[in-house]
Amino acid sequence: MSDEHTGPDDTGSDNSSPSENGQFSADDLGRALHDVLDHVERGGWGQPPQVFALVPTRLIAAQNPELVDEGDDSALSPVAQEPLEVAGGEEPYARLEEFLATATWYPPVEGVALILEIVVLPPDAEGDLDSAFEPLLGDPAASESAAREAARAHPSARTARLAVGALRNGKRLSLMRLRPGPDDDPDAPMELLTHPELASTLQAALAATLDDRT
């Protein structure tokens, strides 16, 4: 796990080996997502969305061996990017939307991971949200903001940390950890969930940042 930011020089974009597309597996991506979840969780809750470039560990070991732990046999190493800080008065994920629309990556980056906090509601809460934003359906931005506020304020709301990843070779995965409730055992492992359709739209958006944009 590296906190060094990627750039034209520190990923070796001028003299990297041929692309390893197709070599990395869903398990490799899953391990990288576990790594970034563990890394972010050390900072507690209430953090802004964070992005990580996924770079072949062997490339980092060859160019910056001090960044790789001895015995690290992971295929991909997450490299932390600048947190997507939110300006005062800005919608929490406006900066994320801007990033997804404009980000590009140097060839050594084989994938990208995104970590963000979300609000999770039970299925029976859908009616409560509908009543919150129906009067604002003529204003998409206002209705979306109202729905978010209603979700946060709902008595059944739970906070979760979502990890979404995509590789150049098409592999995609999302993992979610629920924040322990006040009655949960603080020493118990946090529940980890996944589903093929979990955050599929975000998966596609991350994958698009790995495409060549001309």
Coordinates of C-alpha atoms in Angstrom, one line a residue:
M1 CA 0.0 0.0 0.0
S2 CA 1.6 3.2 -1.1
D3 CA 0.7 6.9 -0.4
E4 CA 2.9 8.1 -3.3
H5 CA 0.9 9.8 -6.0
T6 CA 1.1 8.6 -9.6
G7 CA 2.5 10.8 -12.3
P8 CA 4.4 10.7 -15.6
D9 CA 7.7 9.8 -13.9
D10 CA 6.9 7.9 -10.7
T11 CA 5.1 5.1 -12.6
G12 CA 7.7 4.7 -15.2
S13 CA 5.5 5.7 -18.1
D14 CA 8.5 6.3 -20.4
N15 CA 10.1 2.9 -20.2
S16 CA 7.4 0.5 -18.8
S17 CA 7.1 -3.0 -20.1
P18 CA 4.3 -4.0 -22.4
S19 CA 0.8 -4.0 -20.9
E20 CA -0.1 -7.0 -18.8
N21 CA -3.8 -6.8 -19.7
G22 CA -5.5 -10.1 -19.2
Q23 CA -3.1 -11.3 -16.6
F24 CA -4.8 -9.9 -13.5
S25 CA -7.7 -11.8 -12.0
A26 CA -10.9 -10.9 -10.1
D27 CA -9.1 -12.2 -7.0
D28 CA -6.2 -9.8 -7.6
L29 CA -8.7 -6.9 -7.8
G30 CA -10.5 -8.2 -4.7
R31 CA -7.3 -8.3 -2.7
A32 CA -6.5 -4.7 -3.8
L33 CA -9.9 -3.6 -2.7
H34 CA -9.4 -5.3 0.7
D35 CA -6.1 -3.4 1.0
V36 CA -7.6 0.0 0.3
L37 CA -10.6 -0.7 2.7
D38 CA -8.2 -1.6 5.5
H39 CA -6.0 1.5 4.7
V40 CA -8.9 3.9 4.7
E41 CA -10.6 2.4 7.8
R42 CA -7.6 3.3 9.9
G43 CA -8.6 7.0 9.4
G44 CA -12.1 6.4 10.8
W45 CA -15.4 7.5 9.4
G46 CA -16.4 10.9 7.9
Q47 CA -13.7 10.9 5.2
P48 CA -14.1 12.3 1.6
P49 CA -14.1 9.9 -1.4
Q50 CA -10.6 8.6 -2.1
V51 CA -9.2 7.2 -5.4
F52 CA -6.3 4.7 -5.8
A53 CA -4.4 3.8 -8.9
L54 CA -3.8 0.1 -9.1
V55 CA -0.2 -0.5 -10.4
P56 CA 1.5 -3.9 -10.9
T57 CA 3.5 -4.5 -7.7
R58 CA 6.5 -5.8 -9.7
L59 CA 6.8 -2.4 -11.4
I60 CA 6.8 -0.5 -8.1
A61 CA 9.3 -3.0 -6.6
A62 CA 11.6 -2.5 -9.5
Q63 CA 11.6 1.3 -9.4
N64 CA 10.8 2.1 -5.8
P65 CA 11.6 -1.0 -3.7
E66 CA 11.3 0.9 -0.5
L67 CA 7.5 1.2 -1.1
V68 CA 6.9 -2.5 -1.2
D69 CA 6.9 -4.6 2.0
E70 CA 9.2 -7.6 2.1
G71 CA 7.3 -10.7 1.2
D72 CA 4.5 -8.8 -0.5
D73 CA 3.1 -11.2 -3.1
S74 CA 0.2 -9.1 -4.3
A75 CA -0.2 -8.6 -8.0
L76 CA -1.5 -5.1 -7.7
S77 CA -0.5 -2.3 -5.4
P78 CA -2.9 0.6 -4.6
V79 CA -1.3 4.0 -4.9
A80 CA -3.2 6.7 -3.1
Q81 CA -4.3 9.8 -5.1
E82 CA -5.3 13.2 -3.6
P83 CA -8.6 12.9 -1.6
L84 CA -11.6 14.4 -3.4
E85 CA -12.1 17.2 -0.9
V86 CA -15.4 19.0 -1.0
A87 CA -15.6 22.8 -1.1
G88 CA -18.0 24.6 1.3
G89 CA -21.6 24.4 0.0
E90 CA -20.7 21.9 -2.7
E91 CA -22.8 18.7 -3.0
P92 CA -20.7 15.9 -1.4
Y93 CA -20.2 14.0 -4.6
A94 CA -20.0 16.8 -7.1
R95 CA -16.2 16.6 -7.1
L96 CA -16.4 12.8 -7.7
E97 CA -18.6 13.3 -10.7
E98 CA -16.1 15.8 -12.1
F99 CA -13.3 13.3 -11.5
L100 CA -15.1 10.5 -13.3
A101 CA -15.8 12.7 -16.3
T102 CA -12.2 13.9 -16.7
A103 CA -9.7 11.4 -15.2
T104 CA -7.1 9.7 -17.4
W105 CA -4.3 7.3 -16.4
Y106 CA -0.8 6.5 -17.6
P107 CA -0.3 3.1 -19.2
P108 CA 1.4 1.5 -16.1
V109 CA -1.9 2.0 -14.2
E110 CA -3.8 -1.3 -14.7
G111 CA -6.8 -0.4 -12.7
V112 CA -8.5 2.1 -10.4
A113 CA -10.3 1.8 -7.1
L114 CA -12.7 4.2 -5.4
I115 CA -13.6 4.3 -1.7
L116 CA -16.6 6.4 -0.5
E117 CA -19.1 6.4 2.3
I118 CA -22.7 5.9 1.4
V119 CA -26.1 5.6 3.2
V120 CA -27.8 2.3 3.1
L121 CA -31.6 1.9 3.6
P122 CA -33.8 -1.1 3.9
P123 CA -36.2 -1.8 0.9
D124 CA -39.3 -0.7 2.8
A125 CA -37.8 2.9 3.1
E126 CA -38.3 3.6 -0.6
G127 CA -41.8 5.1 -0.1
D128 CA -40.4 7.6 2.4
L129 CA -37.8 8.8 -0.1
D130 CA -40.4 9.1 -2.9
S131 CA -42.5 11.4 -0.7
A132 CA -39.5 13.6 0.0
F133 CA -38.5 14.4 -3.6
E134 CA -41.8 14.0 -5.6
P135 CA -42.6 17.7 -5.2
L136 CA -39.3 18.5 -6.8
L137 CA -39.3 16.2 -9.8
G138 CA -39.3 19.3 -12.1
D139 CA -35.8 20.2 -10.8
P140 CA -33.5 17.1 -11.1
A141 CA -30.7 18.7 -9.0
A142 CA -33.1 19.7 -6.2
S143 CA -34.9 16.3 -6.2
E144 CA -31.6 14.5 -6.0
S145 CA -30.4 16.6 -3.1
A146 CA -33.7 16.2 -1.3
A147 CA -33.5 12.4 -1.7
R148 CA -29.9 12.4 -0.3
E149 CA -31.0 14.4 2.7
A150 CA -34.0 12.2 3.3
A151 CA -31.8 9.1 3.2
R152 CA -29.3 10.5 5.7
A153 CA -32.1 11.5 8.1
H154 CA -34.1 8.3 7.8
P155 CA -34.3 6.4 11.2
S156 CA -33.3 3.1 9.5
A157 CA -30.3 4.6 7.7
R158 CA -26.9 2.9 8.1
T159 CA -23.5 4.3 7.0
A160 CA -21.4 2.0 4.9
R161 CA -18.0 2.2 3.1
L162 CA -18.1 1.2 -0.5
A163 CA -15.1 0.0 -2.4
V164 CA -15.4 -0.1 -6.2
G165 CA -12.7 -1.3 -8.6
A166 CA -12.1 -1.8 -12.3
L167 CA -9.2 -3.1 -14.4
R168 CA -8.2 -2.4 -17.9
N169 CA -8.9 -6.1 -18.8
G170 CA -12.5 -5.7 -17.9
K171 CA -12.6 -7.2 -14.4
R172 CA -14.9 -5.2 -12.0
L173 CA -15.8 -5.7 -8.4
S174 CA -17.6 -3.8 -5.6
L175 CA -17.3 -4.5 -1.8
M176 CA -19.3 -2.9 1.0
R177 CA -18.7 -2.8 4.7
L178 CA -21.5 -1.6 7.0
R179 CA -20.6 0.7 9.9
P180 CA -21.3 -1.0 13.2
G181 CA -24.4 0.2 15.0
P182 CA -24.5 1.4 18.6
D183 CA -25.7 -2.0 19.8
D184 CA -23.1 -4.0 17.8
D185 CA -20.0 -5.6 19.4
P186 CA -17.2 -3.0 18.7
D187 CA -14.7 -5.9 18.6
A188 CA -16.6 -8.0 16.0
P189 CA -15.4 -7.9 12.4
M190 CA -17.3 -5.5 10.2
E191 CA -19.7 -7.2 7.8
L192 CA -18.4 -7.4 4.2
L193 CA -20.9 -7.6 1.4
T194 CA -20.8 -8.0 -2.3
H195 CA -23.1 -8.6 -5.3
P196 CA -22.6 -8.6 -9.1
E197 CA -24.9 -5.6 -9.4
L198 CA -23.5 -3.6 -6.4
A199 CA -22.5 -0.2 -7.7
S200 CA -22.5 -1.4 -11.3
T201 CA -22.9 2.2 -12.6
L202 CA -19.8 3.3 -10.6
Q203 CA -17.9 0.3 -11.9
A204 CA -18.7 1.3 -15.5
A205 CA -17.7 4.9 -14.7
L206 CA -14.3 3.9 -13.3
A207 CA -13.7 1.6 -16.2
A208 CA -14.3 4.5 -18.6
T209 CA -11.5 6.5 -16.9
L210 CA -9.1 3.7 -18.1
D211 CA -10.1 4.1 -21.7
D212 CA -8.1 6.3 -24.0
R213 CA -9.7 9.7 -24.2
T214 CA -8.8 11.8 -27.2

